[in-house]
GROMACS .gro file of C-alpha atoms in nm:
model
  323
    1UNK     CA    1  -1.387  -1.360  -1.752
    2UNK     CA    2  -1.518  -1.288  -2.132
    3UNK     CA    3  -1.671  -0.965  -2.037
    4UNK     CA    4  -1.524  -0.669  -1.954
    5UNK     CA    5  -1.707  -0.533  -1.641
    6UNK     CA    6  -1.466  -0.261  -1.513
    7UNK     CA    7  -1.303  -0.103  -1.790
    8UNK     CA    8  -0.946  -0.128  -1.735
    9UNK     CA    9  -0.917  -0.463  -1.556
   10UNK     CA   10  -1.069  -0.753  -1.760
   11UNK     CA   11  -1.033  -0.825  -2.103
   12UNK     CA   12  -1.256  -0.973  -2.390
   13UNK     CA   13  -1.197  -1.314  -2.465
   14UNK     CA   14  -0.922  -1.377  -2.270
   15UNK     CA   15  -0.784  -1.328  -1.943
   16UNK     CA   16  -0.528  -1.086  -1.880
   17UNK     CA   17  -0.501  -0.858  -1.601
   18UNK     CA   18  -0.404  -0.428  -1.599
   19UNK     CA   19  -0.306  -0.358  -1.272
   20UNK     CA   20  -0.414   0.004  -1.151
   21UNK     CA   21  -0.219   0.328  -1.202
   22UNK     CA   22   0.088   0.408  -0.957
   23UNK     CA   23   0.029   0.721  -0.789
   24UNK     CA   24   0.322   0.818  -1.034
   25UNK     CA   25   0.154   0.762  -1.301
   26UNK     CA   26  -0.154   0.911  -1.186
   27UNK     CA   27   0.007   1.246  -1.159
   28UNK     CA   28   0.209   1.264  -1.468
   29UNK     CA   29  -0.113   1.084  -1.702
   30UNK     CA   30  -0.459   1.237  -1.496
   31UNK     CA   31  -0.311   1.552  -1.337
   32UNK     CA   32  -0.096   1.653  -1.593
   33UNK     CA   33   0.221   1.758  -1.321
   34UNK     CA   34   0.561   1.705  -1.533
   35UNK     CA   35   0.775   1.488  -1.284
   36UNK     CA   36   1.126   1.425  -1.305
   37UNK     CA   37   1.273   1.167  -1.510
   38UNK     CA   38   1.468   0.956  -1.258
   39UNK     CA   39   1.318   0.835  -0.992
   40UNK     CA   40   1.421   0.586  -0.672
   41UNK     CA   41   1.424   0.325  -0.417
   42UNK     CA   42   1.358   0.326  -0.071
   43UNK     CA   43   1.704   0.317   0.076
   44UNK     CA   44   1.820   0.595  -0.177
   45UNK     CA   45   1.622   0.846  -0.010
   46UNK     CA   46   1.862   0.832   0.250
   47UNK     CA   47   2.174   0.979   0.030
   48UNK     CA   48   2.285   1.257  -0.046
   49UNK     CA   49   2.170   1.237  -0.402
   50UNK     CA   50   1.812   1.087  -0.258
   51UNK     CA   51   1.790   1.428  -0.052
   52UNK     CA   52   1.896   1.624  -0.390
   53UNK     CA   53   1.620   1.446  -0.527
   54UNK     CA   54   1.327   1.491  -0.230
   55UNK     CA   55   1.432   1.848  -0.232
   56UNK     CA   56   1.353   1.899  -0.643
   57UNK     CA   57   1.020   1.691  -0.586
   58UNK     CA   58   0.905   1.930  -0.255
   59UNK     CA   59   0.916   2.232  -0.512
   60UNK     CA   60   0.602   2.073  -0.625
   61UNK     CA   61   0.478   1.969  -0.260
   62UNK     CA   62   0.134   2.137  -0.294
   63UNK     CA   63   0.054   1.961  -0.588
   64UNK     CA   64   0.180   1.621  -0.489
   65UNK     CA   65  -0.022   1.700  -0.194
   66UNK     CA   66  -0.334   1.751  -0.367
   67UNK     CA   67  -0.274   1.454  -0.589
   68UNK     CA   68  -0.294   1.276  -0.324
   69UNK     CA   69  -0.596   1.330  -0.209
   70UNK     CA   70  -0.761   1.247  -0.553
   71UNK     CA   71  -0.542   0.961  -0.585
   72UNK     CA   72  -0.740   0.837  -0.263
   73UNK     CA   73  -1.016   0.946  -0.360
   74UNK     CA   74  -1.042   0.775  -0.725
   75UNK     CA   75  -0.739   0.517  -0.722
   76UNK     CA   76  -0.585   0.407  -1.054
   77UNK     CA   77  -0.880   0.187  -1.226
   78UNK     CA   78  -0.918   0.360  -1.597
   79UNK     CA   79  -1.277   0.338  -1.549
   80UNK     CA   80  -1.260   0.511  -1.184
   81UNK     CA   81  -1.062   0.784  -1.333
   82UNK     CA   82  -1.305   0.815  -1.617
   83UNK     CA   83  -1.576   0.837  -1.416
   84UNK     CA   84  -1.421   1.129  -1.217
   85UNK     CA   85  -1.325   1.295  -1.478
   86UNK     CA   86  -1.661   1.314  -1.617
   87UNK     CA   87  -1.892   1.388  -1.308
   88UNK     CA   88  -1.612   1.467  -1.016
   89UNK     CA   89  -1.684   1.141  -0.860
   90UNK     CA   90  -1.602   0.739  -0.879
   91UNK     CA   91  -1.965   0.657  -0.913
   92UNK     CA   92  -2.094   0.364  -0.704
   93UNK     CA   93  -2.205   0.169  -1.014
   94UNK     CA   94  -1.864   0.129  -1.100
   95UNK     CA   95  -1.755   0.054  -0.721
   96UNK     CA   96  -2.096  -0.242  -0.776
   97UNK     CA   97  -1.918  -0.336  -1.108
   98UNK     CA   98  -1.559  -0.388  -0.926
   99UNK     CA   99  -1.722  -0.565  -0.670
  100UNK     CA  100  -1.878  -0.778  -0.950
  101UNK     CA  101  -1.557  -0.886  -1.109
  102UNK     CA  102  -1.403  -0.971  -0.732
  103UNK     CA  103  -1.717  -1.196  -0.639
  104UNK     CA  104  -1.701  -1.355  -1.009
  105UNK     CA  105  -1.340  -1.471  -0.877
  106UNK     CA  106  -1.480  -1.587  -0.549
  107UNK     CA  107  -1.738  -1.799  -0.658
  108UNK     CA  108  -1.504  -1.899  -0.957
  109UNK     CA  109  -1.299  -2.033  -0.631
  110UNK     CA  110  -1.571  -2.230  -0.453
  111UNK     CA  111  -1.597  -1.933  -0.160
  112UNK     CA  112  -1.877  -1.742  -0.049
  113UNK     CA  113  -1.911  -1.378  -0.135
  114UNK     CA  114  -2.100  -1.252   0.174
  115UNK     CA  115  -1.772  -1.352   0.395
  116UNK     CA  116  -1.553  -1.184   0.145
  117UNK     CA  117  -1.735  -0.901   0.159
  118UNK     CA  118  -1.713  -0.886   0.555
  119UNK     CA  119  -1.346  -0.946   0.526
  120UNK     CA  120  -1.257  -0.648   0.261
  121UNK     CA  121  -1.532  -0.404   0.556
  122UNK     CA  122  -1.276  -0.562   0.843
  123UNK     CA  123  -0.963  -0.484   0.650
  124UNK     CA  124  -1.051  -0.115   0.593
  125UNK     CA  125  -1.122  -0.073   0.995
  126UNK     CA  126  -0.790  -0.235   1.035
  127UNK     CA  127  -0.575  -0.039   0.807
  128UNK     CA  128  -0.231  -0.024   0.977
  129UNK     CA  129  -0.313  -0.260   1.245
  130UNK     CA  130  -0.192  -0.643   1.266
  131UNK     CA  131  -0.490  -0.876   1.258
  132UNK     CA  132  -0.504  -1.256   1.422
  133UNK     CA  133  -0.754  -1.509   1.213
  134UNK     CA  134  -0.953  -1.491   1.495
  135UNK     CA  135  -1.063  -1.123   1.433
  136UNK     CA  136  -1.133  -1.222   1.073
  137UNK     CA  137  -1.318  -1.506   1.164
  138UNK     CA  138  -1.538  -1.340   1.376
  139UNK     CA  139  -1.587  -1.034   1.176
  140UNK     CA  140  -1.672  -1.290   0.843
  141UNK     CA  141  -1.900  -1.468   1.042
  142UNK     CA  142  -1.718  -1.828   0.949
  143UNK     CA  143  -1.632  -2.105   1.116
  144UNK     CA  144  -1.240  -2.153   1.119
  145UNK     CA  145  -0.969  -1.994   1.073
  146UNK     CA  146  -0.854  -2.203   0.801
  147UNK     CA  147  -1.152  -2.039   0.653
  148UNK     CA  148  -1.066  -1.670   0.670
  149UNK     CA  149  -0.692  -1.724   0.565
  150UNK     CA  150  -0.802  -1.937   0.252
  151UNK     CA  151  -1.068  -1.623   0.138
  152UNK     CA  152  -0.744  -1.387   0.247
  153UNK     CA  153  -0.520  -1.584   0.005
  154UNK     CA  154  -0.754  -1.608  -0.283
  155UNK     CA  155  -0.836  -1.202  -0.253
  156UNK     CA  156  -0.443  -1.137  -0.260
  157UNK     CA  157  -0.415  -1.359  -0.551
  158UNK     CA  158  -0.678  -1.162  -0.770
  159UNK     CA  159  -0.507  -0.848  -0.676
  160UNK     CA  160  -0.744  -0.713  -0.410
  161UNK     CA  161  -0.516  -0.745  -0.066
  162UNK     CA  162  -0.178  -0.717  -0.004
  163UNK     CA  163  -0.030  -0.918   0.286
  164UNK     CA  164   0.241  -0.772   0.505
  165UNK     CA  165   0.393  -1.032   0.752
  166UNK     CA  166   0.603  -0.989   1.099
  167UNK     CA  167   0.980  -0.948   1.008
  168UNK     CA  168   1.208  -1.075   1.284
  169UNK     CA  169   1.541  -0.851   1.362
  170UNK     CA  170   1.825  -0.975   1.131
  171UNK     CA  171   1.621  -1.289   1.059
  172UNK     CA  172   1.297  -1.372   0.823
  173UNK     CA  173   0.914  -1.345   0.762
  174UNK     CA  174   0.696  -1.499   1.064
  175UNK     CA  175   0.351  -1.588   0.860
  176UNK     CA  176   0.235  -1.797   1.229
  177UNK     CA  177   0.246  -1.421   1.361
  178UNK     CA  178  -0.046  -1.174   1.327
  179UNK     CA  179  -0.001  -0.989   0.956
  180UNK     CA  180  -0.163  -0.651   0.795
  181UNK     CA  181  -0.360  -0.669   0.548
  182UNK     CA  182  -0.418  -0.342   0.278
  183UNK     CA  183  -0.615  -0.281  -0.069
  184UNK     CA  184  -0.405  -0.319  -0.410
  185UNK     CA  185  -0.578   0.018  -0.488
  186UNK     CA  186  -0.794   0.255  -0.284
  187UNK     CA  187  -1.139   0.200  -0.475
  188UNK     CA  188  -1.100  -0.132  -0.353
  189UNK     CA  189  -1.186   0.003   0.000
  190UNK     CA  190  -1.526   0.179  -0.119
  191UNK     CA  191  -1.683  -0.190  -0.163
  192UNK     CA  192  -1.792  -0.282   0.146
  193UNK     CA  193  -1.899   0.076   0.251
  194UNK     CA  194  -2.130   0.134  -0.103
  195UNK     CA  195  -2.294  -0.246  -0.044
  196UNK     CA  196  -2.317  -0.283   0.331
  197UNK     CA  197  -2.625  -0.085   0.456
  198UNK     CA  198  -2.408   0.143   0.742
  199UNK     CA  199  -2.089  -0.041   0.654
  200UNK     CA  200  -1.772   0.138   0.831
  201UNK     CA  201  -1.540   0.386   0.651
  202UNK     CA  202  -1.167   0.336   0.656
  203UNK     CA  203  -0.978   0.621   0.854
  204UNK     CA  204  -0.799   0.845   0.640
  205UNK     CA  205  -0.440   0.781   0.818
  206UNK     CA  206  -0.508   0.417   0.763
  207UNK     CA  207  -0.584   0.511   0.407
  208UNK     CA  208  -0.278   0.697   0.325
  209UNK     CA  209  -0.064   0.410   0.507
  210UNK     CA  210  -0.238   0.194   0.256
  211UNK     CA  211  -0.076   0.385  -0.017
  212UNK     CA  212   0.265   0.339   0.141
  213UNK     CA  213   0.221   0.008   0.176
  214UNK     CA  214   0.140  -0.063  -0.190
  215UNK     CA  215   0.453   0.127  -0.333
  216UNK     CA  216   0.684   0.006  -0.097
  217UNK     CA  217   0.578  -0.359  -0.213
  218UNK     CA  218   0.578  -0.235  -0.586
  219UNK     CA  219   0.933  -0.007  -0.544
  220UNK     CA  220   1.090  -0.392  -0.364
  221UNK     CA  221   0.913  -0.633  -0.566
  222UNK     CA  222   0.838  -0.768  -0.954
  223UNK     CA  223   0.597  -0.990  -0.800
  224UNK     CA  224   0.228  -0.874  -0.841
  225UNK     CA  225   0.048  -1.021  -0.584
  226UNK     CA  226   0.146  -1.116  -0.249
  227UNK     CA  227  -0.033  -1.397  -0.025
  228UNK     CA  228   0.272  -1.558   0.136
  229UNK     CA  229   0.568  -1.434   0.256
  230UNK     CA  230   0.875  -1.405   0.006
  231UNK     CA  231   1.234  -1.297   0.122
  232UNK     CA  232   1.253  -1.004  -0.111
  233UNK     CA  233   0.903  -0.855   0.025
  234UNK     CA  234   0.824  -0.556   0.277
  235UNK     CA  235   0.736  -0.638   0.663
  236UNK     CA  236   0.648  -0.491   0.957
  237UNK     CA  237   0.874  -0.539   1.289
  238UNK     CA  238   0.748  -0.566   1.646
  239UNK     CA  239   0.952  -0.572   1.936
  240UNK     CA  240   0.914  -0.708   2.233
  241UNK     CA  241   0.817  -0.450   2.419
  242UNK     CA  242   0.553  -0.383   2.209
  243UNK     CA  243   0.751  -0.065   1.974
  244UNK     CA  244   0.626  -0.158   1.599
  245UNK     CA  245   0.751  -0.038   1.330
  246UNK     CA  246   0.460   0.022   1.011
  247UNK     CA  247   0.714  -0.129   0.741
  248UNK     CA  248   1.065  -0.262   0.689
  249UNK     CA  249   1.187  -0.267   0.300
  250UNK     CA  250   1.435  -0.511   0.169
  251UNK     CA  251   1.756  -0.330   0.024
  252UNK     CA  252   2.069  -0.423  -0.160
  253UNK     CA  253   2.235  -0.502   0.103
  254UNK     CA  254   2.571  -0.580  -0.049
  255UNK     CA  255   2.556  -0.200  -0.125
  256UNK     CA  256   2.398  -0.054   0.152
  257UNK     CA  257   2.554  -0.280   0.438
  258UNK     CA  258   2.200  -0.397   0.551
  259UNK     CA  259   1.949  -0.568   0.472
  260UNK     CA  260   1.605  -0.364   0.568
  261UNK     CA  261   1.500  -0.017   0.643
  262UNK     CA  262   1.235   0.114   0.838
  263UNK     CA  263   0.945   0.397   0.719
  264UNK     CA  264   0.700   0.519   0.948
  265UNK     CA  265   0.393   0.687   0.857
  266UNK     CA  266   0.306   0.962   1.063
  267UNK     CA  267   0.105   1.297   1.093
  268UNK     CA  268   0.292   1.646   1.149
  269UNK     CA  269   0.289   1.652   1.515
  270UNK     CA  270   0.673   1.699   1.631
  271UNK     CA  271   0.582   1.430   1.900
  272UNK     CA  272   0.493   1.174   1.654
  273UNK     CA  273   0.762   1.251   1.409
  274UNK     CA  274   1.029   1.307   1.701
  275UNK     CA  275   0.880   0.973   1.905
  276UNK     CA  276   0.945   0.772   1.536
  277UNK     CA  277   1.279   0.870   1.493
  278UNK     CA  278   1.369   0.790   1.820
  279UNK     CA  279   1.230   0.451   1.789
  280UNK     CA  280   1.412   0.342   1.461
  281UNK     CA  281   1.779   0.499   1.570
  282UNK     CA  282   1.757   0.263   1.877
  283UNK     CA  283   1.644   0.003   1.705
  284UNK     CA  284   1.764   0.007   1.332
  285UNK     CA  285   2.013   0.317   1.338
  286UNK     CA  286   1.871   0.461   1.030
  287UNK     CA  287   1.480   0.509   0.871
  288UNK     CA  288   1.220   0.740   0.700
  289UNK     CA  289   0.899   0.924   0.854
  290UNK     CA  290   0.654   0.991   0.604
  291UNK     CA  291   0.460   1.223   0.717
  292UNK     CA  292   0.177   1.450   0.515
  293UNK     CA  293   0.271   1.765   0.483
  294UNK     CA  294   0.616   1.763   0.716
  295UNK     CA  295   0.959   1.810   0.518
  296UNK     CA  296   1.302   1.766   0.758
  297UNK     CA  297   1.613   1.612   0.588
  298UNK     CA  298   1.769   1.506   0.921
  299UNK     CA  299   1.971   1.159   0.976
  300UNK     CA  300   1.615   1.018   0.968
  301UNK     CA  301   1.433   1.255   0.711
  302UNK     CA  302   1.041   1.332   0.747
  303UNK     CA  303   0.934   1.338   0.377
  304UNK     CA  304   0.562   1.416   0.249
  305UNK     CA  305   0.366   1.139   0.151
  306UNK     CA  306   0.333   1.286  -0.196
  307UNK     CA  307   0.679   1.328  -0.271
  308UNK     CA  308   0.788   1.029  -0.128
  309UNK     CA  309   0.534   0.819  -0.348
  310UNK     CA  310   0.566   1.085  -0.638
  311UNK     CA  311   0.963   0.974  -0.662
  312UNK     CA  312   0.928   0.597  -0.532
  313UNK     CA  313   0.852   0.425  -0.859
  314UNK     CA  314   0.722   0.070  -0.916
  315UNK     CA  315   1.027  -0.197  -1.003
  316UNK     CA  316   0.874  -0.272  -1.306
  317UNK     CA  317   0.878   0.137  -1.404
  318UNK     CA  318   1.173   0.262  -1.266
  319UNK     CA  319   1.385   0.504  -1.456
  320UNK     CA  320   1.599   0.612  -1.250
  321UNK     CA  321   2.012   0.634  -1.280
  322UNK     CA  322   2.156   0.474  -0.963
  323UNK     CA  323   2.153   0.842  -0.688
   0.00000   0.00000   0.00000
């Protein structure tokens, strides 16, 4: 690792690792948008302060909105935003030179590239979807499953994929279950799409749940990585007649009086925002809709993507007093 491949990730000489800009960060250091101070965790949102708060970020709700879109765009590699910056575009040298660093790790770790490669196209088709090792055999083009889960752990240990496992009702992780899978940061699904001739494109809905996904597990978590399930980490929830809920985020539950709440990520269509509330007050009495552009601070409040992410700080960067 003596060489520093993608600015912003590597170092010289020794190893160290810079994880990628929040989309926090993003706006307040790239953009240039002057957030406030405090920001929050999931479960706050749900307060009357939290709403105090989601209404002072929504006066900014164009802008957040925008953000977003360059935030999936670019993600929060240095030399990504540098590159943008300069020519209005991630180039695909530098997606070639992140890919370089992830297969240096993959060889480093006695695996084969080509597979890994076919894994990170599979997980950006899947985005949002739980995935059995059989898909991800099949779609690597290995042998086993033991196969596909060991290149799945070693790409969530060098920060490329973040696992997201089954969460039974009232009870704990189920890793035997089918799990999502999502990028640590969104040039990390541009690899297998700039290197495989015709490679597939990741939906934008399953992008933007992707950045959901990563800042719930930051907002919950001081862990960096995630490859097997820890009782203080995001799920998702499934019932048994086949409802699913996208996430379900630990809480202080000595505070709150439970444990987990749900967030949905939906469009604007009343249906889908309407159907989603329904679905979490039956089964958890309480939740958030994120939705894109939708703002409703019901029982269950619909709050944009970009404000929600905009005042959902990482653990380690959270400055918030207690809403």
């Amino acid at each position: 690792m003596g060489t520093e491949r993608l600015p912003g990730r590597r170092g010289q000489g020794r190893d160290f690792v810079q994880l990628p800009m929040s989309l926090r960060t993003f706006c307040e250091s790239v953009i240039g948008l002057e957030l406030p101070d405090e920001s929050v965790e999931v479960a706050d949102w749900l307060t009357p302060a939290g709403r105090r708060f989601a209404r002072e970020l929504y006066l900014q709700a164009e802008a957040l909105s925008d953000a977003i879109e360059q935030y999936v765009r670019i993600g929060g590699f240095p030399g990504a935003v540098r590159d943008d910056l300069r020519t209005g575009n991630v180039s695909d040298a530098t997606v070639r030179m992140l890919w370089d660093v992830v297969a240096g790790d993959i060889r480093d770790g006695g695996y084969d590239g080509h597979s890994a490669l076919r894994l990170l196209e599979r997980v950006g088709v899947s985005l949002g979807s739980p995935v059995a090792w059989d898909n991800l055999k099949e779609a690597m083009g290995v042998a086993s499953h033991d196969t596909a889960r060991r290149h799945t752990h070693l790409l969530s240990e060098s920060f490329v994929l973040l696992t997201v496992f089954h969460w039974a009702m009232g009870g704990a992780f189920e890793p035997a279950r089918q799990r999502k899978l999502y990028f640590l940061d969104p040039l990390f699904a541009r690899i297998a799409p700039t290197l495989i001739p015709g490679g597939h494109q990741p939906a934008s809905d399953g992008l933007l749940e992707n950045l959901v996904a990563t800042a719930l597990y930051a907002s919950a978590s001081d862990r960096l990585t995630l490859a097997d399930p820890l009782p203080g980490a995001i799920g998702y929830w499934k019932s048994r007649d086949g409802r699913e809920t996208d996430f379900v985020a630990p809480t202080d539950a000595e505070r709150r009086g439970y444990d987990r709440i749900p967030v949905e990520v939906k469009g604007d269509s009343r249906r889908g925002v309407s159907g989603a509330r329904l679905s979490m007050q039956r089964s958890f009495g309480r939740g958030i809709v994120v939705t894109r552009r939708e703002f409703e601070l019901a029982d269950i409040p619909a709050i944009p993507i970009g404000v929600f992410l905009a005042g959902l700080a990482p653990r380690t960067e959270r400055r918030a007093a207690d809403p």
